[in-house]
Tab-separated table of C-alpha atoms and ligand atoms in Angstrom:
chain	number	residue	atom	x	y	z
A	970	MET	CA	0.000	0.000	0.000
A	971	LYS	CA	0.983	3.640	-0.453
A	972	LEU	CA	1.862	5.164	2.894
A	973	THR	CA	2.974	8.629	3.927
A	974	LEU	CA	5.391	9.146	6.798
A	975	SER	CA	5.297	12.694	8.153
A	976	VAL	CA	7.295	14.114	11.011
A	977	ILE	CA	6.647	17.655	12.149
A	978	LYS	CA	8.530	19.159	15.090
A	979	ALA	CA	8.668	22.419	16.956
A	980	ASP	CA	10.048	24.074	20.061
A	981	ILE	CA	6.916	25.326	21.800
A	982	GLY	CA	8.308	25.752	25.286
A	983	SER	CA	10.445	23.977	27.831
A	984	ILE	CA	11.188	23.633	31.509
A	985	GLY	CA	13.893	25.664	33.195
A	986	GLY	CA	15.163	27.406	30.047
A	987	HIS	CA	15.715	25.470	26.835
A	988	ILE	CA	16.134	22.039	28.496
A	989	LYS	CA	13.141	19.854	27.602
A	990	PRO	CA	9.371	20.142	27.177
A	991	SER	CA	7.180	19.247	30.160
A	992	GLN	CA	5.372	15.907	30.337
A	993	LYS	CA	2.048	17.764	30.393
A	994	LEU	CA	2.956	19.565	27.167
A	995	LYS	CA	3.867	16.280	25.471
A	996	ASP	CA	0.696	14.578	26.746
A	997	THR	CA	-1.402	17.487	25.507
A	998	VAL	CA	0.108	17.368	22.012
A	999	ALA	CA	-0.257	13.568	21.839
A	1000	GLY	CA	-3.840	13.720	23.166
A	1001	PHE	CA	-4.762	16.364	20.608
A	1002	VAL	CA	-3.368	14.269	17.752
A	1003	ASP	CA	-5.303	11.204	18.997
A	1004	GLU	CA	-8.538	13.155	19.326
A	1005	HIS	CA	-8.383	15.061	16.036
A	1006	GLY	CA	-6.156	12.801	13.936
A	1007	ILE	CA	-6.519	9.143	14.897
A	1008	LYS	CA	-10.167	9.131	16.032
A	1009	LYS	CA	-11.256	11.071	12.953
A	1010	GLY	CA	-9.488	8.625	10.647
A	1011	LEU	CA	-7.078	11.212	9.235
A	1012	LEU	CA	-4.040	9.367	10.620
A	1013	ILE	CA	-3.328	5.663	10.906
A	1014	ASP	CA	-0.800	6.040	13.726
A	1015	ARG	CA	1.384	8.540	15.560
A	1016	TYR	CA	4.331	8.712	17.927
A	1017	VAL	CA	5.243	11.763	20.029
A	1018	SER	CA	8.736	12.244	21.473
A	1019	SER	CA	11.171	14.979	22.378
A	1020	THR	CA	14.835	15.731	21.725
A	1021	GLY	CA	16.267	18.594	23.752
A	1022	ASP	CA	13.627	21.339	23.830
A	1023	ASP	CA	11.849	20.130	20.675
A	1024	ILE	CA	8.717	18.020	20.461
A	1025	ALA	CA	8.138	15.894	17.350
A	1026	ILE	CA	4.971	14.276	16.035
A	1027	LEU	CA	5.649	11.289	13.798
A	1028	MET	CA	2.534	10.390	11.791
A	1029	THR	CA	1.498	7.702	9.317
A	1030	HIS	CA	-1.387	8.298	6.896
A	1031	GLN	CA	-2.415	8.027	3.259
A	1032	LYS	CA	-2.858	11.696	2.357
A	1033	GLY	CA	0.491	12.155	0.598
A	1034	VAL	CA	3.120	14.774	1.427
A	1035	SER	CA	2.314	18.450	2.081
A	1036	ASP	CA	-1.294	17.621	2.909
A	1037	ASP	CA	-3.213	20.598	4.346
A	1038	SER	CA	-5.235	18.584	6.828
A	1039	VAL	CA	-2.211	16.715	8.235
A	1040	HIS	CA	-0.175	19.919	8.514
A	1041	LYS	CA	-3.088	21.747	10.133
A	1042	LEU	CA	-3.497	18.935	12.645
A	1043	ALA	CA	0.159	19.294	13.683
A	1044	TRP	CA	-0.116	23.087	13.821
A	1045	ASP	CA	-3.267	22.918	15.974
A	1046	ALA	CA	-1.639	20.324	18.245
A	1047	PHE	CA	1.320	22.688	18.727
A	1048	VAL	CA	-1.089	25.553	19.473
A	1049	ALA	CA	-2.782	23.368	22.115
A	1050	GLY	CA	0.673	22.535	23.506
A	1051	THR	CA	1.605	26.212	23.514
A	1052	ASN	CA	-1.452	26.999	25.645
A	1053	VAL	CA	-0.228	24.473	28.210
A	1054	ALA	CA	3.293	25.904	27.966
A	1055	LYS	CA	1.890	29.353	28.766
A	1056	GLU	CA	-0.218	27.984	31.634
A	1057	GLN	CA	2.845	26.294	33.127
A	1058	GLY	CA	5.071	29.319	32.537
A	1059	LEU	CA	7.423	27.299	30.329
A	1060	TYR	CA	10.267	29.154	28.690
A	1061	GLY	CA	9.903	30.061	25.000
A	1062	ALA	CA	6.189	29.134	24.875
A	1063	GLY	CA	5.123	28.923	21.231
A	1064	GLN	CA	8.641	29.921	20.117
A	1065	ASP	CA	8.603	28.154	16.745
A	1066	LEU	CA	5.053	29.121	15.746
A	1067	LEU	CA	6.153	32.131	13.751
A	1068	LYS	CA	2.846	32.978	12.083
A	1069	ASP	CA	-0.437	33.966	13.717
A	1070	ALA	CA	-2.696	31.655	11.768
A	1071	PHE	CA	-2.301	28.440	9.787
A	1072	SER	CA	-2.205	29.022	6.037
A	1073	GLY	CA	-2.333	25.730	4.146
A	1074	ASN	CA	1.188	24.315	4.566
A	1075	ILE	CA	3.180	24.294	7.782
A	1076	LYS	CA	6.446	24.669	5.845
A	1077	GLY	CA	7.672	28.219	6.181
A	1078	MET	CA	5.673	28.804	9.363
A	1079	GLY	CA	8.362	27.733	11.865
A	1080	PRO	CA	8.014	23.993	12.566
A	1081	ALA	CA	10.413	21.613	10.779
A	1082	VAL	CA	8.902	19.060	8.399
A	1083	ALA	CA	10.246	15.849	6.842
A	1084	GLU	CA	7.889	13.659	4.821
A	1085	MET	CA	7.961	10.852	2.309
A	1086	GLU	CA	5.367	8.859	0.426
A	1087	ILE	CA	6.412	5.219	0.058
A	1088	GLU	CA	5.191	1.937	-1.278
A	1089	GLU	CA	5.218	0.108	2.066
A	1090	ARG	CA	7.441	-2.981	1.963
A	1091	PRO	CA	6.163	-6.097	3.779
A	1092	ASN	CA	8.929	-5.508	6.335
A	1093	GLU	CA	9.179	-1.729	6.093
A	1094	CYS	CA	11.650	-0.204	8.532
A	1095	PHE	CA	13.004	3.301	8.946
A	1096	LEU	CA	14.903	5.611	11.263
A	1097	PHE	CA	13.510	8.834	12.626
A	1098	PHE	CA	16.222	11.353	13.538
A	1099	ALA	CA	15.722	14.518	15.578
A	1100	ALA	CA	18.521	16.967	16.341
A	1101	ASP	CA	18.550	19.935	18.716
A	1102	LYS	CA	20.846	22.968	19.062
A	1103	THR	CA	21.952	22.722	15.449
A	1104	ASP	CA	20.689	23.197	11.890
A	1105	PRO	CA	19.743	21.011	8.884
A	1106	GLY	CA	23.318	20.991	7.536
A	1107	ALA	CA	24.242	18.831	10.540
A	1108	TYR	CA	22.984	15.804	8.571
A	1109	ASN	CA	25.100	16.564	5.482
A	1110	LEU	CA	28.197	14.651	6.526
A	1111	PRO	CA	26.584	11.609	8.193
A	1112	PHE	CA	24.100	11.002	5.365
A	1113	TYR	CA	26.749	11.600	2.722
A	1114	LEU	CA	28.943	8.968	4.391
A	1115	ALA	CA	26.051	6.546	4.963
A	1116	PHE	CA	24.948	6.645	1.313
A	1117	VAL	CA	28.184	7.062	-0.663
A	1118	ASP	CA	31.139	5.847	1.380
A	1119	PRO	CA	31.919	2.115	1.626
A	1120	MET	CA	33.959	2.933	4.749
A	1121	HIS	CA	30.583	3.279	6.498
A	1122	CYS	CA	28.181	1.598	4.087
A	1123	ALA	CA	29.685	-1.802	3.327
A	1124	GLY	CA	26.562	-2.570	1.306
A	1125	LEU	CA	27.859	-0.309	-1.474
A	1126	ILE	CA	30.474	-3.013	-2.086
A	1127	LEU	CA	28.663	-6.100	-0.866
A	1128	SER	CA	25.038	-5.709	-1.951
A	1129	PRO	CA	23.988	-5.775	-5.624
A	1130	LYS	CA	20.825	-3.950	-4.498
A	1131	MET	CA	22.920	-0.816	-3.948
A	1132	ALA	CA	25.304	-1.190	-6.900
A	1133	GLU	CA	23.874	1.831	-8.748
A	1134	GLY	CA	24.354	4.155	-5.776
A	1135	PHE	CA	22.053	6.955	-4.687
A	1136	LYS	CA	20.747	10.258	-6.007
A	1137	PHE	CA	20.912	13.341	-3.783
A	1138	VAL	CA	18.539	16.275	-4.079
A	1139	ILE	CA	20.349	19.208	-2.487
A	1140	MET	CA	18.731	22.537	-1.629
A	1141	ASP	CA	20.299	25.993	-1.581
A	1142	VAL	CA	18.720	27.204	1.677
A	1143	GLU	CA	20.048	30.753	1.243
A	1144	HIS	CA	17.678	31.177	-1.696
A	1145	THR	CA	14.493	32.390	-0.023
A	1146	GLU	CA	12.382	33.275	-3.097
A	1147	GLY	CA	11.651	29.609	-3.825
A	1148	ASP	CA	13.112	26.104	-3.616
A	1149	ARG	CA	16.461	26.164	-5.467
A	1150	VAL	CA	17.514	22.518	-5.855
A	1151	ILE	CA	19.959	20.316	-7.727
A	1152	GLY	CA	19.938	16.536	-8.316
A	1153	LEU	CA	23.305	14.734	-8.283
A	1154	SER	CA	24.087	11.021	-8.269
A	1155	ALA	CA	26.790	9.114	-6.403
A	1156	PRO	CA	29.206	7.653	-7.310
A	1157	GLN	CA	29.467	9.565	-10.627
A	1158	ASP	CA	28.962	13.072	-9.171
A	1159	LEU	CA	30.708	12.330	-5.881
A	1160	TYR	CA	33.071	15.310	-5.903
A	1161	ASP	CA	30.298	17.716	-6.897
A	1162	ILE	CA	28.132	16.423	-4.060
A	1163	ALA	CA	31.018	16.848	-1.617
A	1164	SER	CA	31.773	20.342	-2.937
A	1165	LEU	CA	28.235	21.435	-2.111
A	1166	LEU	CA	27.744	19.544	1.137
A	1167	ARG	CA	30.907	20.957	2.695
A	1168	ASP	CA	28.937	24.199	3.151
A	1169	ASN	CA	26.463	23.112	5.829
A	1170	GLN	CA	24.823	26.515	6.175
A	1171	ARG	CA	24.027	26.948	2.494
A	1172	PHE	CA	23.549	23.532	0.864
A	1173	VAL	CA	21.464	20.903	2.586
A	1174	ILE	CA	20.385	17.401	1.592
A	1175	GLU	CA	16.617	17.400	1.099
A	1176	HIS	CA	15.977	13.933	-0.340
A	1177	ILE	CA	17.942	10.809	-1.258
A	1178	TYR	CA	16.728	8.197	-3.772
A	1179	SER	CA	17.939	4.713	-4.669
A	1180	ASN	CA	19.356	4.599	-8.213
A	1181	ASN	CA	18.603	0.867	-8.321
A	1182	THR	CA	14.865	1.126	-7.700
A	1183	GLY	CA	14.055	4.855	-7.872
A	1184	GLU	CA	12.528	4.569	-4.393
A	1185	ILE	CA	12.844	7.393	-1.882
A	1186	ALA	CA	15.402	6.626	0.813
A	1187	ALA	CA	15.596	9.752	2.947
A	1188	SER	CA	13.846	13.040	3.625
A	1189	ILE	CA	15.310	15.861	5.710
A	1190	SER	CA	13.780	19.103	6.959
A	1191	THR	CA	15.408	22.108	5.310
A	1192	THR	CA	13.775	25.030	7.138
A	1193	ARG	CA	15.986	27.913	8.230
A	1194	LEU	CA	14.030	29.917	10.797
A	1195	HIS	CA	16.320	32.866	10.283
A	1196	ASN	CA	15.114	33.089	6.694
A	1197	ILE	CA	11.467	33.113	7.779
A	1198	ALA	CA	11.615	35.529	10.682
A	1199	GLY	CA	14.554	37.649	9.500
A	1200	LYS	CA	15.987	37.532	13.023
A	1201	TYR	CA	17.037	34.959	15.633
A	1202	THR	CA	14.091	32.888	16.786
A	1203	GLY	CA	15.926	29.702	17.720
A	1204	LYS	CA	18.085	27.292	15.770
A	1205	ASP	CA	16.526	25.146	13.072
A	1206	ASP	CA	16.806	21.835	14.915
A	1207	PRO	CA	16.227	19.449	11.992
A	1208	VAL	CA	14.356	16.141	11.695
A	1209	ALA	CA	14.929	13.374	9.154
A	1210	LEU	CA	13.405	10.091	8.003
A	1211	VAL	CA	15.661	7.391	6.546
A	1212	ARG	CA	14.476	4.041	5.198
A	1213	VAL	CA	16.840	1.179	5.946
A	1214	GLN	CA	17.708	-2.398	4.879
A	1215	GLY	CA	17.259	-4.166	1.557
A	1216	SER	CA	18.023	-1.709	-1.256
A	1217	PHE	CA	18.840	0.953	1.350
A	1218	PRO	CA	21.816	1.029	3.740
A	1219	ALA	CA	21.406	-1.217	6.797
A	1220	THR	CA	20.338	0.506	10.027
A	1221	GLY	CA	23.855	0.189	11.414
A	1222	GLU	CA	25.379	1.654	8.249
A	1223	VAL	CA	23.236	4.768	8.609
A	1224	LEU	CA	24.148	5.037	12.301
A	1225	SER	CA	27.877	4.468	11.707
A	1226	PRO	CA	28.890	8.060	10.736
A	1227	PHE	CA	27.242	9.416	13.888
A	1228	SER	CA	30.137	7.874	15.820
A	1229	ILE	CA	32.320	10.734	14.504
A	1230	GLY	CA	30.609	13.411	16.605
A	1231	HIS	CA	31.467	15.923	13.888
A	1232	PHE	CA	31.464	19.647	14.621
A	1233	VAL	CA	28.259	21.454	13.683
A	1234	ALA	CA	26.804	24.951	14.033
A	1235	GLY	CA	24.529	25.654	16.998
A	1236	PHE	CA	25.198	25.035	20.707
A	1237	MET	CA	24.743	28.044	23.022
A	1238	ARG	CA	22.563	30.786	21.492
A	1239	GLY	CA	22.762	29.046	18.137
A	1240	SER	CA	26.050	30.865	17.685
A	1241	HIS	CA	28.806	28.340	18.351
A	1242	THR	CA	30.520	25.280	16.986
A	1243	GLY	CA	30.063	22.024	18.873
A	1244	PRO	CA	30.290	18.285	18.271
A	1245	LEU	CA	27.045	16.436	17.483
A	1246	MET	CA	26.326	13.951	20.286
A	1247	PRO	CA	24.170	10.887	19.545
A	1248	VAL	CA	21.719	10.660	22.479
A	1249	LYS	CA	18.843	8.509	23.703
A	1250	ALA	CA	15.315	9.555	22.754
A	1251	ASN	CA	13.729	12.181	25.008
A	1252	SER	CA	17.151	13.371	26.256
A	1253	PRO	CA	17.361	16.928	27.538
A	1254	ILE	CA	20.215	19.270	26.689
A	1255	SER	CA	22.422	20.742	29.361
A	1256	TYR	CA	26.084	21.794	29.077
A	1257	PHE	CA	26.390	25.248	27.443
A	1258	ASP	CA	22.793	24.749	26.243
A	1259	GLY	CA	24.049	21.687	24.426
A	1260	PRO	CA	26.022	20.013	23.240
A	1261	PRO	CA	24.224	19.719	19.889
A	1262	VAL	CA	22.368	16.407	20.084
A	1263	VAL	CA	20.771	13.913	17.734
A	1264	SER	CA	18.428	11.044	18.599
A	1265	ALA	CA	17.571	8.105	16.335
A	1266	GLN	CA	14.508	5.948	16.814
A	1267	ALA	CA	14.020	2.900	14.609
A	1268	PHE	CA	10.515	1.727	13.693
A	1269	SER	CA	8.911	-1.089	11.807
A	1270	VAL	CA	5.567	-0.368	10.198
A	1271	ARG	CA	2.854	-2.615	8.743
A	1272	ASN	CA	-0.249	-1.231	7.034
A	1273	GLY	CA	0.673	2.112	8.551
A	1274	LYS	CA	0.742	0.784	12.133
A	1275	LEU	CA	3.984	1.603	13.935
A	1276	THR	CA	5.767	-0.648	16.378
A	1277	GLU	CA	7.177	0.900	19.511
A	1278	PRO	CA	10.507	2.586	18.707
A	1279	ALA	CA	13.853	0.886	19.161
A	1280	ASP	CA	16.069	3.607	20.598
A	1281	ALA	CA	19.080	3.284	18.296
A	1282	PHE	CA	21.591	5.272	20.373
A	1283	ASP	CA	20.576	3.511	23.617
A	1284	GLN	CA	23.274	0.844	23.526
A	1285	PRO	CA	26.580	0.636	25.474
A	1286	PHE	CA	28.668	1.392	22.369
A	1287	TRP	CA	27.197	4.897	22.229
A	1288	ASP	CA	28.095	5.597	25.883
A	1289	TRP	CA	31.741	5.457	24.833
A	1290	VAL	CA	31.016	7.689	21.824
A	1291	ARG	CA	29.239	10.159	24.117
A	1292	ASP	CA	32.359	10.286	26.326
A	1293	GLN	CA	34.536	11.063	23.304
A	1294	VAL	CA	32.096	13.724	22.103
A	1295	SER	CA	32.026	15.287	25.592
A	1296	GLN	CA	35.807	15.594	25.399
A	1297	LYS	CA	35.542	17.287	21.987
A	1298	ALA	CA	32.907	19.657	23.387
A	1299	LEU	CA	35.171	20.625	26.297
A	1300	ASP	CA	38.159	21.048	23.983
A	1301	ILE	CA	36.444	23.542	21.704
A	1302	ARG	CA	34.796	25.338	24.620
A	1303	ARG	CA	38.237	26.030	26.064
A	1304	GLN	CA	38.734	28.611	23.329
A	1305	GLY	CA	35.446	30.347	24.161
A	1306	PHE	CA	34.567	32.964	21.575
A	1307	SER	CA	37.806	32.757	19.656
A	1308	GLY	CA	38.043	31.781	15.984
A	1309	CYS	CA	36.126	28.699	14.922
A	1310	ALA	CA	34.571	28.184	18.392
A	1311	MET	CA	32.039	30.929	17.656
A	1312	LEU	CA	30.255	31.051	14.292
A	1313	PRO	CA	31.309	33.596	11.655
A	1314	TYR	CA	29.569	36.967	11.720
A	1315	SER	CA	27.195	36.019	8.853
A	1316	GLU	CA	25.825	33.121	10.919
A	1317	LEU	CA	25.628	34.801	14.316
A	1318	GLU	CA	22.068	34.408	15.434
A	1319	TYR	CA	21.887	37.148	18.027
A	1320	GLY	CA	21.041	40.680	16.930
A	1321	GLY	CA	23.090	42.267	19.711
A	1322	ILE	CA	26.409	41.752	18.027
A	1323	VAL	CA	25.155	43.333	14.795
A	1324	GLU	CA	24.247	46.508	16.707
A	1325	LYS	CA	27.574	46.432	18.516
A	1326	MET	CA	29.562	46.098	15.271
A	1327	LYS	CA	27.652	49.015	13.745
A	1328	LYS	CA	28.516	51.219	16.721
A	1329	LEU	CA	32.173	50.190	16.681
A	1330	ASP	CA	32.375	50.718	12.939
A	1331	GLY	CA	31.623	54.400	13.427
A	1332	LYS	CA	34.496	54.716	15.914
A	1333	PHE	CA	37.177	53.364	13.543
A	1334	THR	CA	39.536	55.875	11.997
A	1335	VAL	CA	41.845	55.475	9.000
A	1336	ARG	CA	45.367	56.813	9.699
A	1337	LYS	CA	46.721	59.411	7.350
A	1338	GLU	CA	50.187	58.449	5.985
B	1450	F6R	C1	19.729	27.789	21.335
B	1450	F6R	C2	18.898	28.056	22.509
B	1450	F6R	C3	19.541	28.631	23.723
B	1450	F6R	C4	19.181	30.089	23.897
B	1450	F6R	C5	19.814	30.670	25.176
B	1450	F6R	C6	19.404	32.109	25.450
B	1450	F6R	O1	18.959	27.172	20.372
B	1450	F6R	O2	17.730	27.826	22.478
B	1450	F6R	O3	20.925	28.444	23.714
B	1450	F6R	O4	19.591	30.818	22.780
B	1450	F6R	O5	19.418	29.911	26.283
B	1450	F6R	O6	18.016	32.208	25.413
B	1450	F6R	P1	17.233	33.574	25.625
B	1450	F6R	O7	17.824	34.589	24.682
B	1450	F6R	O8	15.824	33.221	25.304
B	1450	F6R	O9	17.424	33.936	27.073
B	1451	MG	MG1	14.797	26.351	21.914
B	1452	MG	MG1	15.384	23.251	19.908
């Protein structure tokens, strides 16, 4: 059967700063989705979880991608959650709901969206990723490695089902007048793909397809809040859906590059560089409002019905990785605001520094010879 997987996530308020949403907020969002989505037959199933201060609604249905009614359901659930956040005095209540009223498609309104329509396999399985304190470019390196590099994806050598490689659809997220995209295939366009993906703030993987079957393999949210609001309203904390096994990389091949804990943009005030730590589902953030985190929950699905998640980073191996990533986080924090530890001026999320630089600019003098 044709099935749509939709994940929509937002920061609508959290306890004690930007740590994690309250249980009541999560229950309210989940209850709203049950009442107005499941009971009404709009959705087949749903799963609500949090990563750092973000709450994500994973939904299965048959409405296709970018469906008004599914997007409106998520928006309304976040509005209901925001009311609870306000009642409880949570910090940043409704932070990611950047528009006053829903207008047809939740994309461009604040929440992050990743969706894919699939022909459900008899043993369909996929990973749902959610990252906090970073931006969509954080997935560039791990998904590049998982889909093109036999050092991580042994299947590229060993499985005939992946012999043709994968096609990447990459978006220029600086282009705000419309979706500016390019399609490139690995292995033939490998160096072109790498040339684009090295720039995590400008070029972002949106979709990946199997060249063997044409099937969609991955979908990543590409929203940049800065480009919607024109000012800092929080980092873009991206979600992603990745199908695994068979003609796609195995679950462990997709997880493999996350052992690197590569440096990404985000961390404190969305303005620093920090290593991406793979964490258990529903983990809060902490040190220096970070470090940047990513959770991965694996699901099986049959006729749209989800199993409970298998928490992919909840395994002793990842405890050791987390220790290594903590060390990297401390190492870069030792240089504070200096050089690469803080993001370049063009990426600084806080308005204050822009004002400051303007003032200082006026005080500069050019020496006469
Ligand atoms: C980053 C983030 C936090 C806040 C920081 C200051 O995504 O959410 O690091 O930027 O806690 O928050 P405000 O300015 O709201 O006091
Ligand atoms: Mg936040
Ligand atoms: Mg967040």
